[in-house]
mmCIF file of C-alpha atoms in Angstrom:
data_model
loop_
_atom_site.group_PDB
_atom_site.id
_atom_site.type_symbol
_atom_site.label_atom_id
_atom_site.label_comp_id
_atom_site.label_asym_id
_atom_site.label_seq_id
_atom_site.Cartn_x
_atom_site.Cartn_y
_atom_site.Cartn_z
ATOM 1 C CA MET P 1 24.105 -9.526 12.023
ATOM 2 C CA ASN P 2 22.978 -11.360 8.360
ATOM 3 C CA LEU P 3 19.516 -11.957 7.699
ATOM 4 C CA GLU P 4 19.260 -16.073 8.855
ATOM 5 C CA SER P 5 21.026 -14.890 11.937
ATOM 6 C CA ILE P 6 18.487 -11.922 12.833
ATOM 7 C CA ILE P 7 15.231 -14.340 12.061
ATOM 8 C CA LYS P 8 17.022 -17.299 14.011
ATOM 9 C CA GLY P 9 17.637 -14.701 17.218
ATOM 10 C CA CYS P 10 13.602 -13.515 16.403
ATOM 11 C CA ILE P 11 12.135 -16.828 17.174
ATOM 12 C CA ARG P 12 13.657 -17.221 19.914
ATOM 13 C CA GLN P 13 12.478 -13.476 20.729
ATOM 14 C CA ASN P 14 15.778 -12.102 21.251
ATOM 15 C CA ARG P 15 15.168 -8.329 21.555
ATOM 16 C CA LYS P 16 18.693 -7.265 19.477
ATOM 17 C CA ALA P 17 17.535 -9.422 16.346
ATOM 18 C CA GLN P 18 13.940 -7.845 16.581
ATOM 19 C CA GLU P 19 15.644 -4.565 16.918
ATOM 20 C CA GLU P 20 17.714 -5.330 14.009
ATOM 21 C CA LEU P 21 14.882 -6.421 11.833
ATOM 22 C CA TYR P 22 13.255 -3.769 12.546
ATOM 23 C CA GLN P 23 15.893 -1.018 12.106
ATOM 24 C CA ARG P 24 16.446 -2.986 8.796
ATOM 25 C CA TYR P 25 12.916 -3.057 7.375
ATOM 26 C CA LYS P 26 11.243 -0.022 8.875
ATOM 27 C CA ASN P 27 11.690 2.389 5.868
ATOM 28 C CA THR P 28 10.651 0.201 3.062
ATOM 29 C CA LEU P 29 7.886 -1.291 4.649
ATOM 30 C CA PHE P 30 6.459 1.903 6.279
ATOM 31 C CA MET P 31 7.039 2.857 2.488
ATOM 32 C CA LEU P 32 3.957 0.178 1.990
ATOM 33 C CA SER P 33 2.686 1.038 4.232
ATOM 34 C CA LEU P 34 2.095 4.289 3.321
ATOM 35 C CA LYS P 35 0.662 3.620 0.118
ATOM 36 C CA TYR P 36 -2.371 1.588 1.599
ATOM 37 C CA CYS P 37 -3.350 4.028 4.506
ATOM 38 C CA SER P 38 -4.387 7.570 4.073
ATOM 39 C CA ASN P 39 -2.040 9.115 6.274
ATOM 40 C CA GLU P 40 1.018 9.015 8.475
ATOM 41 C CA ALA P 41 -0.554 8.146 11.634
ATOM 42 C CA GLU P 42 -2.315 5.456 10.070
ATOM 43 C CA ALA P 43 0.725 4.454 8.178
ATOM 44 C CA GLU P 44 2.508 4.413 11.173
ATOM 45 C CA ASP P 45 -0.184 1.929 13.160
ATOM 46 C CA ASN P 46 -0.373 -0.397 10.060
ATOM 47 C CA LEU P 47 3.553 -0.747 10.511
ATOM 48 C CA HIS P 48 3.045 -1.469 14.044
ATOM 49 C CA ASN P 49 0.845 -4.479 13.514
ATOM 50 C CA ALA P 50 2.607 -5.495 10.928
ATOM 51 C CA PHE P 51 5.497 -5.879 13.307
ATOM 52 C CA ILE P 52 4.319 -7.339 15.399
ATOM 53 C CA GLU P 53 2.825 -9.919 13.554
ATOM 54 C CA ILE P 54 5.472 -10.370 12.149
ATOM 55 C CA PHE P 55 7.720 -11.643 15.523
ATOM 56 C CA THR P 56 4.597 -13.436 16.898
ATOM 57 C CA HIS P 57 4.693 -15.656 13.469
ATOM 58 C CA ILE P 58 8.247 -15.042 12.321
ATOM 59 C CA ASP P 59 9.136 -18.768 13.200
ATOM 60 C CA LYS P 60 6.094 -19.922 10.694
ATOM 61 C CA PHE P 61 8.165 -18.109 7.188
ATOM 62 C CA GLY P 62 9.680 -21.242 6.423
ATOM 63 C CA ASN P 63 12.291 -20.157 3.281
ATOM 64 C CA LYS P 64 9.601 -20.117 1.533
ATOM 65 C CA GLY P 65 10.318 -16.803 -1.015
ATOM 66 C CA SER P 66 11.967 -14.459 -0.172
ATOM 67 C CA PHE P 67 11.361 -13.095 3.422
ATOM 68 C CA GLU P 68 11.176 -9.010 2.246
ATOM 69 C CA GLY P 69 7.808 -10.412 -0.122
ATOM 70 C CA TRP P 70 7.046 -12.234 2.890
ATOM 71 C CA MET P 71 6.776 -9.432 5.196
ATOM 72 C CA LYS P 72 5.499 -6.978 2.418
ATOM 73 C CA ARG P 73 2.428 -9.795 2.136
ATOM 74 C CA ILE P 74 1.996 -8.792 5.521
ATOM 75 C CA VAL P 75 1.823 -5.324 5.976
ATOM 76 C CA ILE P 76 -0.733 -4.893 2.819
ATOM 77 C CA ASN P 77 -3.069 -7.488 4.811
ATOM 78 C CA LYS P 78 -2.867 -5.693 8.116
ATOM 79 C CA ALA P 79 -3.869 -2.558 5.824
ATOM 80 C CA ILE P 80 -6.864 -4.329 4.183
ATOM 81 C CA SER P 81 -7.384 -6.009 7.554
ATOM 82 C CA SER P 82 -7.723 -2.553 9.052
ATOM 83 C CA TYR P 83 -10.746 -1.223 6.521
ATOM 84 C CA ARG P 84 -12.990 -4.501 6.405
ATOM 85 C CA LYS P 85 -12.753 -3.701 9.863
ATOM 86 C CA ASN P 86 -13.400 0.412 10.099
ATOM 87 C CA TYR P 87 -14.919 0.646 7.078
ATOM 88 C CA GLN P 88 -17.153 -1.497 4.706
ATOM 89 C CA LEU P 89 -16.083 -2.496 1.725
ATOM 90 C CA ILE P 90 -18.944 -1.718 -0.638
ATOM 91 C CA PRO P 91 -19.513 -3.780 -4.323
ATOM 92 C CA ILE P 92 -19.467 -0.418 -6.904
ATOM 93 C CA LYS P 93 -21.313 -1.474 -10.245
ATOM 94 C CA GLU P 94 -19.744 0.760 -12.884
ATOM 95 C CA ASP P 95 -19.480 0.596 -16.568
ATOM 96 C CA TYR P 96 -15.657 1.340 -17.517
ATOM 97 C CA PRO P 97 -13.821 1.409 -20.261
ATOM 98 C CA GLN P 98 -10.940 -0.243 -20.573
ATOM 99 C CA ASP P 99 -8.097 1.944 -19.219
ATOM 100 C CA THR P 100 -7.637 5.599 -18.051
ATOM 101 C CA THR P 101 -4.289 6.510 -20.720
ATOM 102 C CA VAL P 102 -2.194 9.963 -18.635
ATOM 103 C CA SER P 103 0.519 11.776 -20.878
ATOM 104 C CA ASP P 104 3.688 12.853 -20.486
ATOM 105 C CA ASP P 105 3.422 16.277 -19.009
ATOM 106 C CA GLU P 106 0.667 14.373 -16.797
ATOM 107 C CA MET P 107 3.199 12.649 -15.221
ATOM 108 C CA ASN P 108 6.015 14.658 -14.297
ATOM 109 C CA ILE P 109 4.937 15.383 -11.344
ATOM 110 C CA PRO P 110 7.440 14.305 -7.913
ATOM 111 C CA ALA P 111 6.537 10.934 -6.198
ATOM 112 C CA ASP P 112 6.044 12.529 -3.033
ATOM 113 C CA ALA P 113 3.419 14.283 -4.612
ATOM 114 C CA ILE P 114 2.084 11.144 -6.514
ATOM 115 C CA LEU P 115 1.981 9.595 -2.854
ATOM 116 C CA GLN P 116 -0.114 12.340 -1.367
ATOM 117 C CA LEU P 117 -2.778 12.003 -4.623
ATOM 118 C CA ILE P 118 -3.073 8.779 -3.999
ATOM 119 C CA GLN P 119 -3.589 8.518 0.021
ATOM 120 C CA GLU P 120 -6.627 10.964 -0.747
ATOM 121 C CA LEU P 121 -8.924 8.455 -2.924
ATOM 122 C CA PRO P 122 -11.421 6.550 -1.113
ATOM 123 C CA ASN P 123 -10.293 3.690 0.593
ATOM 124 C CA GLN P 124 -11.749 0.904 -1.686
ATOM 125 C CA TYR P 125 -10.159 2.993 -4.612
ATOM 126 C CA ARG P 126 -7.476 3.358 -3.152
ATOM 127 C CA LEU P 127 -6.697 -0.213 -2.032
ATOM 128 C CA VAL P 128 -7.520 -1.783 -5.250
ATOM 129 C CA PHE P 129 -5.150 1.008 -6.946
ATOM 130 C CA CYS P 130 -2.102 0.148 -4.989
ATOM 131 C CA LEU P 131 -2.972 -3.703 -5.308
ATOM 132 C CA TYR P 132 -3.158 -3.883 -9.001
ATOM 133 C CA GLU P 133 -1.238 -0.794 -10.392
ATOM 134 C CA LEU P 134 1.780 -0.781 -7.824
ATOM 135 C CA ASP P 135 2.180 -4.849 -5.740
ATOM 136 C CA ASP P 136 0.819 -6.391 -9.282
ATOM 137 C CA TYR P 137 -1.972 -8.356 -8.179
ATOM 138 C CA SER P 138 -4.212 -9.528 -10.828
ATOM 139 C CA HIS P 139 -8.557 -8.945 -10.674
ATOM 140 C CA LYS P 140 -9.006 -12.143 -9.102
ATOM 141 C CA GLU P 141 -6.584 -12.114 -6.317
ATOM 142 C CA ILE P 142 -7.740 -9.016 -5.571
ATOM 143 C CA ALA P 143 -11.773 -9.775 -5.938
ATOM 144 C CA ASP P 144 -10.688 -12.538 -2.958
ATOM 145 C CA MET P 145 -8.484 -10.423 -0.862
ATOM 146 C CA LEU P 146 -11.346 -7.671 -0.688
ATOM 147 C CA SER P 147 -14.878 -10.050 -1.073
ATOM 148 C CA ILE P 148 -16.137 -8.201 -4.517
ATOM 149 C CA SER P 149 -15.934 -9.087 -7.961
ATOM 150 C CA GLU P 150 -13.850 -9.356 -11.126
ATOM 151 C CA SER P 151 -15.817 -6.592 -12.118
ATOM 152 C CA THR P 152 -15.918 -4.023 -9.264
ATOM 153 C CA SER P 153 -12.519 -4.619 -8.956
ATOM 154 C CA LYS P 154 -11.891 -3.439 -12.262
ATOM 155 C CA SER P 155 -14.669 -0.674 -12.163
ATOM 156 C CA ASN P 156 -12.581 0.887 -8.483
ATOM 157 C CA LEU P 157 -9.325 0.610 -10.773
ATOM 158 C CA HIS P 158 -10.723 2.637 -13.201
ATOM 159 C CA ARG P 159 -12.361 5.684 -11.089
ATOM 160 C CA ALA P 160 -9.220 5.706 -9.236
ATOM 161 C CA LYS P 161 -7.162 6.441 -12.418
ATOM 162 C CA GLN P 162 -9.808 8.845 -13.477
ATOM 163 C CA ILE P 163 -9.911 10.533 -10.119
ATOM 164 C CA LEU P 164 -6.268 10.656 -9.733
ATOM 165 C CA LYS P 165 -5.698 11.758 -13.262
ATOM 166 C CA GLU P 166 -8.758 14.684 -12.854
ATOM 167 C CA LYS P 167 -6.753 15.896 -9.971
ATOM 168 C CA ILE P 168 -3.431 15.782 -11.753
ATOM 169 C CA THR P 169 -4.661 18.141 -14.474
ATOM 170 C CA LYS P 170 -6.564 20.473 -12.282
ATOM 171 C CA ASN P 171 -3.993 22.696 -11.947
ATOM 172 C CA HIS P 172 -2.052 20.253 -9.740
ATOM 173 C CA SER P 173 -4.838 20.206 -7.257
ATOM 174 C CA TYR P 174 -3.322 19.521 -4.247
ATOM 175 C CA PRO P 175 -1.514 21.364 -1.192
ATOM 176 C CA ASN P 176 1.304 23.461 -1.655
ATOM 177 C CA TYR P 177 2.211 21.917 -5.351
ATOM 178 C CA THR P 178 2.957 25.525 -6.710
ATOM 179 C CA GLN P 179 4.940 26.462 -3.711
ATOM 180 C CA GLN P 180 7.505 23.186 -3.452
ATOM 181 C CA TYR P 181 7.602 22.543 -7.366
ATOM 182 C CA GLY P 182 7.108 26.044 -8.631
ATOM 183 C CA LYS P 183 4.126 24.541 -11.432
ATOM 184 C CA GLN P 184 1.426 27.184 -11.862
#
């Protein structure tokens, strides 16, 4: 089944088309959800809620841009909505330098270990870090999405990078790193 047929089937609420769409994109959207959630269970809930919205509003896609990009925005927006509902996003006033640098030695870490470190960040730092560094949103867009100022977005990004660097340089202090990857 091609994507256009799957979308048309989903608009008609055809269960086979919905299953096909889910199977085709579940892994990609789950990995995206993991970036914005603090654990796998939360990411699964977010993915579930995103697919409900995708199936409910698929007729509004309108073929403007990438269908996968449209679904990714839904996943990200669902994660942000969940945080808004469950946590208060507090504007944090901090002075921050332009950027935090990480050496090549510090970047020699498996992707799943980095993902685990990102998931351990405080909620607001994780959201800003993922939106800016991983999904290429500007600080203005992030500020609008999270109802914070641009300077708070920049400060949160800097603090997230500092926390990640500290965790990486402290003997890769995430669980089982030394056992799994042989680092001392």
